[in-house]
mmCIF file of C-alpha atoms and ligand atoms in Angstrom:
data_model
loop_
_atom_site.group_PDB
_atom_site.id
_atom_site.type_symbol
_atom_site.label_atom_id
_atom_site.label_comp_id
_atom_site.label_asym_id
_atom_site.label_seq_id
_atom_site.Cartn_x
_atom_site.Cartn_y
_atom_site.Cartn_z
ATOM 1 C CA MET A 1 27.667 22.908 2.492
ATOM 2 C CA ASP A 2 24.821 23.622 0.109
ATOM 3 C CA THR A 3 23.390 27.188 -0.040
ATOM 4 C CA ARG A 4 19.654 27.041 -0.309
ATOM 5 C CA PRO A 5 16.585 28.904 0.868
ATOM 6 C CA ILE A 6 16.549 28.577 4.661
ATOM 7 C CA LEU A 7 13.462 27.566 6.604
ATOM 8 C CA THR A 8 13.576 28.394 10.282
ATOM 9 C CA LEU A 9 11.417 26.527 12.757
ATOM 10 C CA LYS A 10 9.362 28.137 15.510
ATOM 11 C CA PRO A 11 10.921 27.778 18.998
ATOM 12 C CA GLY A 12 9.974 24.437 20.549
ATOM 13 C CA ARG A 13 9.063 22.807 17.192
ATOM 14 C CA GLU A 14 12.321 20.935 16.752
ATOM 15 C CA LYS A 15 11.445 17.697 18.552
ATOM 16 C CA PRO A 16 9.945 15.670 15.627
ATOM 17 C CA VAL A 17 12.891 16.726 13.509
ATOM 18 C CA LEU A 18 15.352 15.611 16.109
ATOM 19 C CA LEU A 19 13.491 12.259 16.184
ATOM 20 C CA ARG A 20 14.031 12.253 12.424
ATOM 21 C CA HIS A 21 10.388 12.271 11.434
ATOM 22 C CA PRO A 22 10.444 13.211 7.717
ATOM 23 C CA TRP A 23 7.370 15.498 7.737
ATOM 24 C CA LEU A 24 7.477 19.168 8.610
ATOM 25 C CA PHE A 25 4.036 20.762 9.085
ATOM 26 C CA ALA A 26 3.270 24.330 8.029
ATOM 27 C CA SER A 27 2.286 25.218 11.612
ATOM 28 C CA GLY A 28 5.862 24.648 12.837
ATOM 29 C CA ILE A 29 7.436 27.148 10.468
ATOM 30 C CA ASP A 30 8.600 30.520 11.692
ATOM 31 C CA ARG A 31 10.067 32.009 8.468
ATOM 32 C CA LEU A 32 11.685 31.443 5.095
ATOM 33 C CA SER A 33 14.731 33.342 3.829
ATOM 34 C CA SER A 34 13.319 33.395 0.307
ATOM 35 C CA PRO A 35 10.341 31.690 -1.355
ATOM 36 C CA PRO A 36 11.422 28.303 -2.719
ATOM 37 C CA ALA A 37 9.989 26.803 -5.907
ATOM 38 C CA PRO A 38 7.696 23.748 -5.485
ATOM 39 C CA GLY A 39 9.836 20.742 -4.708
ATOM 40 C CA GLU A 40 13.080 22.751 -4.371
ATOM 41 C CA THR A 41 15.537 21.687 -1.699
ATOM 42 C CA ILE A 42 15.638 23.892 1.374
ATOM 43 C CA GLN A 43 17.818 24.000 4.418
ATOM 44 C CA VAL A 44 15.938 23.529 7.663
ATOM 45 C CA ASN A 45 17.238 25.349 10.681
ATOM 46 C CA SER A 46 16.268 25.182 14.357
ATOM 47 C CA SER A 47 14.922 28.358 15.961
ATOM 48 C CA ARG A 48 18.460 28.952 17.195
ATOM 49 C CA GLY A 49 19.902 28.760 13.695
ATOM 50 C CA GLU A 50 21.506 25.273 13.644
ATOM 51 C CA CYS A 51 21.114 23.304 10.392
ATOM 52 C CA LEU A 52 18.932 20.237 11.056
ATOM 53 C CA GLY A 53 18.890 18.884 7.509
ATOM 54 C CA TRP A 54 17.595 19.220 3.992
ATOM 55 C CA ALA A 55 14.003 18.933 2.768
ATOM 56 C CA ALA A 56 11.832 19.300 -0.311
ATOM 57 C CA PHE A 57 9.486 22.293 -0.116
ATOM 58 C CA SER A 58 5.839 21.844 -0.883
ATOM 59 C CA PRO A 59 3.945 25.163 -0.906
ATOM 60 C CA ALA A 60 0.448 23.716 -1.322
ATOM 61 C CA SER A 61 0.533 20.979 1.299
ATOM 62 C CA GLN A 62 0.031 21.104 5.103
ATOM 63 C CA ILE A 63 3.113 18.840 5.082
ATOM 64 C CA ARG A 64 5.092 21.844 3.949
ATOM 65 C CA ALA A 65 8.396 20.038 3.630
ATOM 66 C CA ARG A 66 9.649 16.437 3.532
ATOM 67 C CA PHE A 67 13.155 15.660 4.696
ATOM 68 C CA TRP A 68 15.655 14.111 2.414
ATOM 69 C CA SER A 69 18.384 14.078 4.996
ATOM 70 C CA PHE A 70 19.126 15.010 8.590
ATOM 71 C CA SER A 71 22.846 15.408 7.963
ATOM 72 C CA PRO A 72 24.060 19.033 7.591
ATOM 73 C CA THR A 73 26.924 17.816 5.322
ATOM 74 C CA ASP A 74 24.725 16.066 2.773
ATOM 75 C CA VAL A 75 24.080 17.572 -0.688
ATOM 76 C CA ILE A 76 20.821 16.628 -2.357
ATOM 77 C CA ASP A 77 21.792 15.889 -5.900
ATOM 78 C CA ARG A 78 21.850 13.116 -8.485
ATOM 79 C CA ALA A 79 24.446 11.127 -6.535
ATOM 80 C CA PHE A 80 22.460 11.379 -3.316
ATOM 81 C CA LEU A 81 19.288 10.112 -5.062
ATOM 82 C CA HIS A 82 21.304 7.355 -6.738
ATOM 83 C CA SER A 83 22.539 6.049 -3.389
ATOM 84 C CA ARG A 84 19.044 6.127 -1.890
ATOM 85 C CA LEU A 85 17.664 4.188 -4.871
ATOM 86 C CA GLN A 86 20.497 1.655 -4.749
ATOM 87 C CA ARG A 87 19.946 1.113 -1.039
ATOM 88 C CA ALA A 88 16.222 0.486 -1.576
ATOM 89 C CA ILE A 89 16.785 -1.881 -4.506
ATOM 90 C CA GLN A 90 19.486 -3.836 -2.702
ATOM 91 C CA LEU A 91 17.264 -4.374 0.334
ATOM 92 C CA ARG A 92 14.760 -6.166 -1.904
ATOM 93 C CA GLN A 93 17.525 -8.210 -3.540
ATOM 94 C CA ARG A 94 18.740 -9.319 -0.099
ATOM 95 C CA THR A 95 15.307 -10.200 1.237
ATOM 96 C CA ILE A 96 13.059 -11.417 -1.605
ATOM 97 C CA PRO A 97 14.185 -14.485 -3.559
ATOM 98 C CA PRO A 98 13.465 -14.133 -7.299
ATOM 99 C CA THR A 99 11.705 -17.499 -7.144
ATOM 100 C CA GLU A 100 9.041 -15.937 -4.883
ATOM 101 C CA THR A 101 7.921 -13.257 -7.323
ATOM 102 C CA ASP A 102 8.891 -11.129 -10.304
ATOM 103 C CA ALA A 103 6.707 -8.204 -9.056
ATOM 104 C CA VAL A 104 8.206 -6.243 -6.203
ATOM 105 C CA ARG A 105 7.910 -2.788 -4.642
ATOM 106 C CA LEU A 106 11.389 -1.373 -5.136
ATOM 107 C CA VAL A 107 10.814 1.919 -3.398
ATOM 108 C CA HIS A 108 8.403 2.536 -0.488
ATOM 109 C CA ALA A 109 8.515 6.320 -0.194
ATOM 110 C CA GLU A 110 9.376 7.789 3.190
ATOM 111 C CA SER A 111 10.390 4.357 4.530
ATOM 112 C CA ASP A 112 13.160 4.186 1.890
ATOM 113 C CA GLY A 113 14.256 7.792 2.459
ATOM 114 C CA LEU A 114 12.540 8.979 -0.720
ATOM 115 C CA PRO A 115 9.429 10.811 0.546
ATOM 116 C CA GLY A 116 6.575 10.542 -1.920
ATOM 117 C CA LEU A 117 8.155 8.051 -4.349
ATOM 118 C CA ILE A 118 6.624 4.665 -5.103
ATOM 119 C CA VAL A 119 8.330 2.352 -7.577
ATOM 120 C CA ASP A 120 6.944 -1.068 -8.339
ATOM 121 C CA ARG A 121 8.583 -3.536 -10.703
ATOM 122 C CA TYR A 122 6.303 -5.788 -12.668
ATOM 123 C CA GLY A 123 8.579 -8.167 -14.591
ATOM 124 C CA SER A 124 10.588 -5.879 -16.823
ATOM 125 C CA THR A 125 8.259 -2.856 -16.502
ATOM 126 C CA LEU A 126 8.704 -0.247 -13.813
ATOM 127 C CA VAL A 127 5.734 1.712 -12.562
ATOM 128 C CA MET A 128 6.522 5.006 -10.838
ATOM 129 C CA GLN A 129 4.171 7.022 -8.669
ATOM 130 C CA CYS A 130 5.194 10.591 -7.757
ATOM 131 C CA LEU A 131 3.227 11.720 -4.701
ATOM 132 C CA SER A 132 5.073 14.785 -3.485
ATOM 133 C CA ALA A 133 6.350 18.083 -4.838
ATOM 134 C CA GLY A 134 9.934 16.993 -4.122
ATOM 135 C CA ILE A 135 9.638 13.840 -6.201
ATOM 136 C CA GLU A 136 7.913 15.764 -8.993
ATOM 137 C CA TYR A 137 10.848 18.220 -8.991
ATOM 138 C CA TRP A 138 13.392 15.347 -9.384
ATOM 139 C CA LYS A 139 11.197 13.135 -11.572
ATOM 140 C CA GLU A 140 13.273 13.094 -14.777
ATOM 141 C CA THR A 141 16.533 12.478 -12.825
ATOM 142 C CA LEU A 142 14.859 9.740 -10.811
ATOM 143 C CA ALA A 143 13.537 8.119 -13.968
ATOM 144 C CA ASP A 144 17.033 8.059 -15.490
ATOM 145 C CA LEU A 145 18.557 6.720 -12.262
ATOM 146 C CA LEU A 146 15.964 3.965 -12.037
ATOM 147 C CA LEU A 147 16.923 2.700 -15.507
ATOM 148 C CA GLU A 148 20.591 2.891 -14.504
ATOM 149 C CA CYS A 149 20.020 0.989 -11.243
ATOM 150 C CA THR A 150 17.762 -1.733 -12.646
ATOM 151 C CA GLY A 151 19.105 -2.181 -16.197
ATOM 152 C CA LEU A 152 15.487 -1.990 -17.423
ATOM 153 C CA SER A 153 14.227 0.368 -20.081
ATOM 154 C CA ASP A 154 10.497 0.920 -19.618
ATOM 155 C CA ILE A 155 8.784 3.117 -17.044
ATOM 156 C CA LEU A 156 5.094 3.867 -16.788
ATOM 157 C CA GLU A 157 4.024 6.820 -14.645
ATOM 158 C CA ARG A 158 0.905 6.253 -12.500
ATOM 159 C CA SER A 159 0.801 9.605 -10.700
ATOM 160 C CA ASP A 160 -2.977 9.401 -10.201
ATOM 161 C CA ALA A 161 -3.325 8.965 -6.418
ATOM 162 C CA ASP A 162 -5.636 11.398 -4.612
ATOM 163 C CA VAL A 163 -2.824 12.676 -2.443
ATOM 164 C CA ARG A 164 -1.319 14.444 -5.421
ATOM 165 C CA SER A 165 -4.002 17.070 -5.235
ATOM 166 C CA LEU A 166 -2.957 17.887 -1.655
ATOM 167 C CA GLU A 167 0.496 18.608 -3.087
ATOM 168 C CA GLY A 168 -1.031 20.863 -5.766
ATOM 169 C CA LEU A 169 -0.019 18.456 -8.513
ATOM 170 C CA PRO A 170 -2.180 17.368 -11.485
ATOM 171 C CA GLU A 171 -2.794 13.688 -12.318
ATOM 172 C CA ARG A 172 -0.593 12.070 -14.896
ATOM 173 C CA ILE A 173 -0.704 8.542 -16.366
ATOM 174 C CA GLY A 174 1.524 7.615 -19.245
ATOM 175 C CA PRO A 175 4.875 6.356 -20.459
ATOM 176 C CA LEU A 176 7.902 8.044 -18.810
ATOM 177 C CA ARG A 177 10.700 6.029 -20.412
ATOM 178 C CA GLY A 178 10.700 3.473 -23.241
ATOM 179 C CA GLN A 179 7.493 1.730 -24.286
ATOM 180 C CA PRO A 180 5.935 0.300 -21.153
ATOM 181 C CA ALA A 181 3.309 -2.418 -21.647
ATOM 182 C CA GLU A 182 -0.201 -1.616 -20.451
ATOM 183 C CA GLN A 183 -0.862 -5.172 -19.352
ATOM 184 C CA VAL A 184 1.682 -7.567 -18.014
ATOM 185 C CA THR A 185 1.640 -11.085 -16.527
ATOM 186 C CA ILE A 186 3.487 -11.620 -13.304
ATOM 187 C CA THR A 187 4.252 -14.806 -11.379
ATOM 188 C CA GLU A 188 3.799 -14.757 -7.599
ATOM 189 C CA ASN A 189 4.463 -17.893 -5.597
ATOM 190 C CA GLY A 190 3.947 -19.980 -8.746
ATOM 191 C CA ILE A 191 0.642 -18.289 -9.612
ATOM 192 C CA LYS A 192 0.297 -16.124 -12.703
ATOM 193 C CA TYR A 193 -1.670 -12.860 -12.554
ATOM 194 C CA LYS A 194 -2.470 -10.568 -15.418
ATOM 195 C CA VAL A 195 -2.041 -6.999 -14.211
ATOM 196 C CA ASP A 196 -3.546 -3.923 -15.807
ATOM 197 C CA LEU A 197 -0.862 -1.285 -15.153
ATOM 198 C CA VAL A 198 -2.940 1.566 -16.490
ATOM 199 C CA LYS A 199 -6.404 0.919 -15.079
ATOM 200 C CA GLY A 200 -5.685 -1.409 -12.141
ATOM 201 C CA HIS A 201 -5.852 -0.024 -8.582
ATOM 202 C CA LYS A 202 -2.716 1.504 -7.041
ATOM 203 C CA THR A 203 0.064 0.709 -9.564
ATOM 204 C CA GLY A 204 -1.958 -2.253 -10.888
ATOM 205 C CA PHE A 205 -1.855 -4.910 -8.195
ATOM 206 C CA TYR A 206 -1.944 -5.201 -4.406
ATOM 207 C CA LEU A 207 1.670 -6.238 -4.038
ATOM 208 C CA ASP A 208 1.487 -5.668 -0.265
ATOM 209 C CA GLN A 209 -0.736 -8.741 0.225
ATOM 210 C CA ARG A 210 1.738 -11.196 -1.296
ATOM 211 C CA PRO A 211 2.751 -12.999 1.959
ATOM 212 C CA ASN A 212 -0.899 -13.142 3.042
ATOM 213 C CA ARG A 213 -2.077 -14.653 -0.195
ATOM 214 C CA ALA A 214 0.628 -17.352 0.314
ATOM 215 C CA CYS A 215 -0.456 -17.755 3.961
ATOM 216 C CA LEU A 216 -4.106 -18.283 3.001
ATOM 217 C CA GLY A 217 -2.995 -21.080 0.681
ATOM 218 C CA GLN A 218 -1.755 -23.058 3.678
ATOM 219 C CA TYR A 219 -5.241 -23.087 5.208
ATOM 220 C CA ALA A 220 -7.314 -23.460 2.060
ATOM 221 C CA ALA A 221 -7.460 -27.219 1.345
ATOM 222 C CA ASP A 222 -11.036 -28.683 1.260
ATOM 223 C CA LYS A 223 -12.513 -25.428 2.583
ATOM 224 C CA GLU A 224 -15.575 -23.523 1.413
ATOM 225 C CA ILE A 225 -14.272 -20.015 1.138
ATOM 226 C CA LEU A 226 -15.829 -16.547 0.810
ATOM 227 C CA ASN A 227 -13.401 -13.944 -0.539
ATOM 228 C CA CYS A 228 -14.823 -10.440 0.015
ATOM 229 C CA PHE A 229 -13.343 -7.504 -1.931
ATOM 230 C CA SER A 230 -11.535 -9.940 -4.248
ATOM 231 C CA PHE A 231 -10.230 -7.468 -6.864
ATOM 232 C CA THR A 232 -8.503 -9.558 -9.631
ATOM 233 C CA GLY A 233 -8.664 -12.777 -7.574
ATOM 234 C CA GLY A 234 -5.470 -12.584 -5.514
ATOM 235 C CA PHE A 235 -6.684 -14.638 -2.579
ATOM 236 C CA THR A 236 -9.064 -16.689 -4.699
ATOM 237 C CA LEU A 237 -6.411 -18.056 -7.008
ATOM 238 C CA SER A 238 -4.100 -18.851 -4.078
ATOM 239 C CA ALA A 239 -6.914 -20.809 -2.418
ATOM 240 C CA LEU A 240 -7.836 -22.776 -5.572
ATOM 241 C CA ALA A 241 -4.165 -23.535 -6.286
ATOM 242 C CA HIS A 242 -4.086 -25.057 -2.800
ATOM 243 C CA GLN A 243 -7.109 -27.288 -3.324
ATOM 244 C CA ALA A 244 -9.915 -25.229 -1.828
ATOM 245 C CA LYS A 245 -13.269 -26.962 -2.179
ATOM 246 C CA SER A 246 -14.916 -23.816 -3.513
ATOM 247 C CA VAL A 247 -14.429 -20.040 -3.531
ATOM 248 C CA ILE A 248 -17.046 -17.324 -3.897
ATOM 249 C CA SER A 249 -15.411 -13.988 -4.778
ATOM 250 C CA ILE A 250 -17.262 -10.657 -4.410
ATOM 251 C CA ASP A 251 -16.115 -7.319 -5.771
ATOM 252 C CA SER A 252 -17.928 -4.219 -6.942
ATOM 253 C CA SER A 253 -15.680 -3.841 -9.988
ATOM 254 C CA GLY A 254 -16.791 -5.793 -13.056
ATOM 255 C CA ASP A 255 -13.407 -5.058 -14.741
ATOM 256 C CA ALA A 256 -11.481 -6.596 -11.806
ATOM 257 C CA LEU A 257 -13.651 -9.683 -11.844
ATOM 258 C CA ALA A 258 -13.229 -10.062 -15.598
ATOM 259 C CA LEU A 259 -9.469 -10.059 -15.152
ATOM 260 C CA ALA A 260 -9.791 -12.474 -12.225
ATOM 261 C CA GLN A 261 -11.540 -14.953 -14.498
ATOM 262 C CA GLU A 262 -8.876 -14.603 -17.145
ATOM 263 C CA ASN A 263 -6.324 -15.321 -14.364
ATOM 264 C CA LEU A 264 -8.171 -18.473 -13.439
ATOM 265 C CA ILE A 265 -7.933 -19.803 -16.987
ATOM 266 C CA LEU A 266 -4.287 -18.701 -17.268
ATOM 267 C CA ASN A 267 -3.479 -20.938 -14.276
ATOM 268 C CA GLN A 268 -5.644 -23.802 -15.460
ATOM 269 C CA LEU A 269 -7.550 -23.826 -12.192
ATOM 270 C CA PRO A 270 -10.980 -25.491 -11.905
ATOM 271 C CA ALA A 271 -13.566 -22.935 -13.022
ATOM 272 C CA GLU A 272 -16.439 -24.992 -11.558
ATOM 273 C CA LYS A 273 -15.089 -24.390 -8.073
ATOM 274 C CA ALA A 274 -15.135 -20.584 -8.520
ATOM 275 C CA GLU A 275 -18.152 -18.310 -8.342
ATOM 276 C CA TRP A 276 -17.731 -14.571 -9.153
ATOM 277 C CA ILE A 277 -20.227 -12.020 -7.915
ATOM 278 C CA GLU A 278 -20.277 -8.371 -8.916
ATOM 279 C CA GLY A 279 -21.891 -6.669 -6.018
ATOM 280 C CA ASP A 280 -21.729 -4.838 -2.714
ATOM 281 C CA VAL A 281 -20.094 -6.863 0.132
ATOM 282 C CA PHE A 282 -22.134 -5.035 2.795
ATOM 283 C CA GLN A 283 -25.360 -6.144 1.158
ATOM 284 C CA LEU A 284 -24.314 -9.661 0.170
ATOM 285 C CA LEU A 285 -23.099 -10.522 3.646
ATOM 286 C CA ARG A 286 -26.550 -9.617 4.914
ATOM 287 C CA THR A 287 -28.207 -11.707 2.224
ATOM 288 C CA TYR A 288 -26.060 -14.717 3.170
ATOM 289 C CA ARG A 289 -26.864 -14.153 6.810
ATOM 290 C CA ASP A 290 -30.607 -14.141 6.065
ATOM 291 C CA GLN A 291 -30.169 -17.316 3.990
ATOM 292 C CA ASN A 292 -28.251 -19.060 6.817
ATOM 293 C CA ARG A 293 -25.267 -19.648 4.559
ATOM 294 C CA ARG A 294 -22.049 -20.867 6.194
ATOM 295 C CA PHE A 295 -18.393 -20.893 5.182
ATOM 296 C CA ASP A 296 -15.195 -22.444 6.506
ATOM 297 C CA LEU A 297 -13.015 -19.497 5.793
ATOM 298 C CA ILE A 298 -13.797 -15.836 4.998
ATOM 299 C CA VAL A 299 -11.430 -13.158 3.720
ATOM 300 C CA LEU A 300 -12.239 -9.463 4.266
ATOM 301 C CA ASP A 301 -9.828 -7.177 2.486
ATOM 302 C CA PRO A 302 -11.752 -3.928 2.037
ATOM 303 C CA PRO A 303 -10.422 -0.679 0.473
ATOM 304 C CA LYS A 304 -9.135 2.070 2.694
ATOM 305 C CA PHE A 305 -12.102 3.240 4.758
ATOM 306 C CA ALA A 306 -10.020 5.816 6.681
ATOM 307 C CA PRO A 307 -7.073 7.385 4.844
ATOM 308 C CA THR A 308 -6.445 9.637 7.937
ATOM 309 C CA VAL A 309 -7.466 9.673 11.579
ATOM 310 C CA ALA A 310 -10.248 12.193 10.718
ATOM 311 C CA GLN A 311 -12.336 9.398 9.082
ATOM 312 C CA ALA A 312 -11.525 6.811 11.832
ATOM 313 C CA GLU A 313 -14.920 6.831 13.531
ATOM 314 C CA ARG A 314 -16.983 6.272 10.385
ATOM 315 C CA ALA A 315 -14.485 3.712 9.174
ATOM 316 C CA SER A 316 -14.684 1.863 12.501
ATOM 317 C CA ARG A 317 -18.363 1.360 11.959
ATOM 318 C CA GLY A 318 -17.689 -0.051 8.483
ATOM 319 C CA TYR A 319 -15.090 -2.532 9.769
ATOM 320 C CA LYS A 320 -17.308 -3.554 12.702
ATOM 321 C CA ASP A 321 -20.254 -4.174 10.389
ATOM 322 C CA ILE A 322 -18.496 -6.531 7.924
ATOM 323 C CA ASN A 323 -16.496 -8.343 10.598
ATOM 324 C CA LEU A 324 -19.644 -8.941 12.699
ATOM 325 C CA LEU A 325 -21.455 -10.371 9.688
ATOM 326 C CA ALA A 326 -18.446 -12.507 8.702
ATOM 327 C CA PHE A 327 -18.203 -13.989 12.227
ATOM 328 C CA LYS A 328 -21.858 -14.986 11.982
ATOM 329 C CA LEU A 329 -21.322 -16.691 8.621
ATOM 330 C CA LEU A 330 -18.467 -18.930 9.813
ATOM 331 C CA ARG A 331 -18.971 -22.586 10.738
ATOM 332 C CA PRO A 332 -17.571 -23.718 14.138
ATOM 333 C CA GLY A 333 -13.840 -24.115 13.601
ATOM 334 C CA GLY A 334 -13.927 -21.546 10.844
ATOM 335 C CA LEU A 335 -11.267 -18.959 10.073
ATOM 336 C CA LEU A 336 -11.532 -15.197 9.414
ATOM 337 C CA PHE A 337 -8.731 -13.449 7.511
ATOM 338 C CA THR A 338 -9.517 -9.800 8.206
ATOM 339 C CA PHE A 339 -7.551 -6.767 7.018
ATOM 340 C CA SER A 340 -7.442 -2.966 7.261
ATOM 341 C CA CYS A 341 -5.175 -0.897 5.042
ATOM 342 C CA SER A 342 -6.433 2.401 6.589
ATOM 343 C CA GLY A 343 -3.628 4.692 7.775
ATOM 344 C CA GLY A 344 -6.187 6.251 10.127
ATOM 345 C CA ILE A 345 -6.841 2.971 11.990
ATOM 346 C CA SER A 346 -4.074 1.749 14.267
ATOM 347 C CA ALA A 347 -3.345 -1.935 14.784
ATOM 348 C CA ASP A 348 -4.614 -1.613 18.299
ATOM 349 C CA LEU A 349 -7.863 0.009 17.273
ATOM 350 C CA PHE A 350 -8.396 -2.543 14.498
ATOM 351 C CA GLN A 351 -8.014 -5.401 16.968
ATOM 352 C CA LYS A 352 -10.509 -3.724 19.290
ATOM 353 C CA ILE A 353 -13.012 -3.338 16.466
ATOM 354 C CA VAL A 354 -12.684 -6.991 15.509
ATOM 355 C CA ALA A 355 -13.037 -7.998 19.202
ATOM 356 C CA GLY A 356 -16.241 -5.930 19.437
ATOM 357 C CA ALA A 357 -17.525 -7.592 16.272
ATOM 358 C CA ALA A 358 -16.890 -11.078 17.728
ATOM 359 C CA LEU A 359 -18.613 -10.136 20.979
ATOM 360 C CA ASP A 360 -21.678 -8.781 19.193
ATOM 361 C CA ALA A 361 -21.786 -11.778 16.868
ATOM 362 C CA GLY A 362 -21.744 -14.038 19.930
ATOM 363 C CA VAL A 363 -18.709 -16.044 18.873
ATOM 364 C CA ASP A 364 -15.756 -17.102 20.926
ATOM 365 C CA ALA A 365 -12.760 -16.216 18.751
ATOM 366 C CA ARG A 366 -9.009 -16.097 19.137
ATOM 367 C CA ILE A 367 -6.239 -14.525 17.059
ATOM 368 C CA ILE A 368 -3.951 -17.169 15.670
ATOM 369 C CA ALA A 369 -1.752 -14.863 13.606
ATOM 370 C CA HIS A 370 -1.024 -11.172 13.039
ATOM 371 C CA LEU A 371 -0.433 -10.334 9.414
ATOM 372 C CA GLY A 372 0.982 -7.294 7.632
ATOM 373 C CA GLN A 373 2.420 -5.902 4.448
ATOM 374 C CA GLY A 374 5.229 -7.759 2.668
ATOM 375 C CA SER A 375 8.884 -7.022 3.325
ATOM 376 C CA ASP A 376 9.125 -4.933 0.153
ATOM 377 C CA HIS A 377 6.889 -2.443 1.922
ATOM 378 C CA PRO A 378 9.201 -1.774 4.870
ATOM 379 C CA THR A 379 8.584 0.753 7.624
ATOM 380 C CA ALA A 380 11.413 3.104 8.631
ATOM 381 C CA LEU A 381 11.530 3.169 12.392
ATOM 382 C CA ASN A 382 11.475 6.974 12.299
ATOM 383 C CA PHE A 383 8.264 6.842 10.210
ATOM 384 C CA PRO A 384 5.683 4.627 11.962
ATOM 385 C CA GLU A 385 3.037 5.828 9.427
ATOM 386 C CA GLY A 386 4.845 3.423 7.008
ATOM 387 C CA THR A 387 2.941 0.507 8.599
ATOM 388 C CA TYR A 388 -0.512 0.682 7.161
ATOM 389 C CA LEU A 389 -1.682 -2.876 6.408
ATOM 390 C CA LYS A 390 -2.938 -4.783 9.455
ATOM 391 C CA GLY A 391 -4.375 -8.253 9.344
ATOM 392 C CA LEU A 392 -5.610 -10.853 11.788
ATOM 393 C CA ILE A 393 -6.424 -14.504 11.395
ATOM 394 C CA CYS A 394 -9.154 -15.343 13.874
ATOM 395 C CA ALA A 395 -10.304 -18.840 14.620
ATOM 396 C CA ILE A 396 -13.767 -19.435 16.136
HETATM 397 N N1 LIG B 401 -7.695 -8.711 -1.893
HETATM 398 C C1 LIG B 401 -7.328 -8.039 -3.122
HETATM 399 C C2 LIG B 401 -7.322 -6.512 -2.986
HETATM 400 C C3 LIG B 401 -8.647 -5.916 -2.534
HETATM 401 S S1 LIG B 401 -8.703 -4.192 -2.793
HETATM 402 C C4 LIG B 401 -5.997 -8.585 -3.631
HETATM 403 O O1 LIG B 401 -5.343 -9.351 -2.909
HETATM 404 O O2 LIG B 401 -5.642 -8.276 -4.740
HETATM 405 C C5 LIG B 401 -10.341 -3.737 -2.450
HETATM 406 C C6 LIG B 401 -11.378 -4.115 -3.482
HETATM 407 O O3 LIG B 401 -12.666 -3.847 -2.978
HETATM 408 C C7 LIG B 401 -11.318 -3.381 -4.809
HETATM 409 O O4 LIG B 401 -11.163 -4.354 -5.826
HETATM 410 C C8 LIG B 401 -12.661 -2.682 -4.964
HETATM 411 O O5 LIG B 401 -13.203 -2.765 -6.283
HETATM 412 C C9 LIG B 401 -13.557 -3.452 -4.013
HETATM 413 N N2 LIG B 401 -14.685 -2.774 -3.369
HETATM 414 C C10 LIG B 401 -14.743 -1.548 -2.820
HETATM 415 N N3 LIG B 401 -15.913 -1.386 -2.208
HETATM 416 C C11 LIG B 401 -16.636 -2.495 -2.364
HETATM 417 C C12 LIG B 401 -17.939 -2.910 -1.911
HETATM 418 N N4 LIG B 401 -18.676 -2.130 -1.158
HETATM 419 N N5 LIG B 401 -18.320 -4.148 -2.224
HETATM 420 C C13 LIG B 401 -17.566 -4.939 -2.983
HETATM 421 N N6 LIG B 401 -16.320 -4.605 -3.392
HETATM 422 C C14 LIG B 401 -15.873 -3.392 -3.109
#
């Protein structure tokens, strides 16, 4: 057994640990045998002194420790991390055919047993996001292991997500191994997308929407489509590649729209069927309502309105607003593809918000499909927070 600083839980605070939830909150801690360094591995004991597992200590965060393992006999070392990485990478190899895409999330943090680590592969470039003190502590080892496990040589670090500040970590963007490209072209379901790995949102692209972009394609033929929050044209290109009649794409980011238009050309899709609008979706939906515009299919894929439950109420109003307006803009027989990627909004609550929006819009709507994040964004059953992307296709 490893000898490490020992964290002892308060009496009665063992339950989430016994259910194998990977987060240990500061409020549940009784004492520490010695002060661990940020990210250092600690032994976690029950109030009665039994070893419950091993975790990475994070002094700045309310999530004071994140479990690596619930097995007292495990040792958290290079070999342990290697096996976790291998397991994650092999899951993708088993479940995602290379013909589907060359851009895949290889590691989905807590859900792959590596709390705080995101690794996305874009062609031959890896993008790594370190979101916890524990991952920061093992960063160099993890980078070496990633090259070993994938046979690739370039890693870009995109440790610029807001949650890093909660862990007391500074932002860092830059090469970690080799000479990673700043812009790459990926191919997803036969469609090429240029991705800006340095400036693009998240690690460059919304990989989680892959199955839903493909799904939209099935419904797109001959439709007049409005794609709200289009980013670099994910849903737009899929629709045009599947013979949509026209697509209006709205996003507030001029850079994203410029890349979207390059992507259109790259795929030799008909530019005359695409209209790009740099603007605010909340305002434009109102303008279209006032102009009595109508569409056959509307996509709503807004950014995270509620990162945590604390913002749920305000976020609910935002979702209600855009969904209500979208329902009003649909022709009879129209389809709404509506999403929420907010961790603070449950699937149940999201469905209730959309139901309220349909009611207030005066439309009779039914859900014809529930959508979610792609299989390379799995959810560990002991970590329900891993499911964050919720989508509904509603037919009116
Ligand atoms: N559907 C996209 C991802 C959308 S991400 C895909 O499949 O790739 C959300 C997008 O909303 C971002 O591109 C962001 O620039 C944009 N955005 C955020 N607030 C906005 C607003 N009020 N109006 C228009 N676009 C907005």
